[in-house]
């Protein structure tokens, strides 16, 4: 069965067509700048060069039409007709407490997801736009919603509650939800399989204590015990937790009121600063959130880059320590996503804090990028590795499981 995976952002649409039998990608690409001047479709069939089509895309319906047209193009397409798409899997960011697993998309599921829009106002409406566009163009094709928050619904109450009046949870469902769940679910299981193949084949996934560090422009850490998420760094929104590209991560909440008075800004304006002008960008006093640039500047001795790098690494190490305590031990620490898979400096400096766990890093292994690799030495008491994430494959797997 061919499964089309759709991931809609506010002005983008990422897609992959996956053969769910052998789990190979048939074609993939992205529509960029939807509703903005300079819209373009970047499309690549497996084993072929990218094709860039510049064309206005006023909305996601037009973008979806362009994707389906590219997939069925007589010259560069990979399908003879849309009937060869057996199902569509959609990334949906926030399912609140309503969804603890992926779901076949029905009118009831759409309504329930819309009720979570206020928890993810930048993401959920865009995700649902993609759902509605696909349903209009492929009304008979089954569709599945895969929620970023679902994997973390296994967290115990003691982990997801905040220390605020309980009535706010009862009335408004103010709690930690966590995000990047699709990535954490895939990477935790895949890292366990890699551990079994390379280290100890006697211990199943359900017997392991794993800490997954998903480090990209958005970043989060999750503690996975016995195959379930028991705690995660992001909260009610993706703003909580690690220092990120432009997000502050954990702060004293009183900072918001303090800055609101000092800067004569509204709470909404300060929140925008925390989301869009903070993190490593803010710590550098502006500049790039791309860790390739930051690492280059750090190695060149630029103090602003060092300031950002040191704070970023320290926060990650603190969360690893906290989750080691929460699970009463750890077997695997796994780095993933753009920075986690490719930045040996970040991985190495995080692990410098972890000597108390009996970890020693193999520097030659740590220099390897973008592939499954164990970066700790054989005599380390905890296995540290890097594993590329594959959220699209996880979405395809969940989709296949629900429609077969």
mmCIF file of C-alpha atoms in Angstrom, residues 34 51 86 91 113 132 164 186 195 246 255 269 355:
data_model
loop_
_atom_site.group_PDB
_atom_site.id
_atom_site.type_symbol
_atom_site.label_atom_id
_atom_site.label_comp_id
_atom_site.label_asym_id
_atom_site.label_seq_id
_atom_site.Cartn_x
_atom_site.Cartn_y
_atom_site.Cartn_z
ATOM 1 C CA UNK A 34 2.077 29.153 0.811
ATOM 2 C CA UNK A 51 12.423 19.576 -9.526
ATOM 3 C CA UNK A 86 -4.156 3.690 -0.295
ATOM 4 C CA UNK A 91 0.605 15.062 11.302
ATOM 5 C CA UNK A 113 -9.039 18.439 17.123
ATOM 6 C CA UNK A 132 -9.680 19.297 4.595
ATOM 7 C CA UNK A 164 -0.962 25.751 40.298
ATOM 8 C CA UNK A 186 10.092 6.235 16.636
ATOM 9 C CA UNK A 195 20.986 -1.526 21.228
ATOM 10 C CA UNK A 246 14.340 31.104 19.143
ATOM 11 C CA UNK A 255 9.857 37.470 34.190
ATOM 12 C CA UNK A 269 4.101 40.816 23.076
ATOM 13 C CA UNK A 355 30.864 11.200 33.668
#
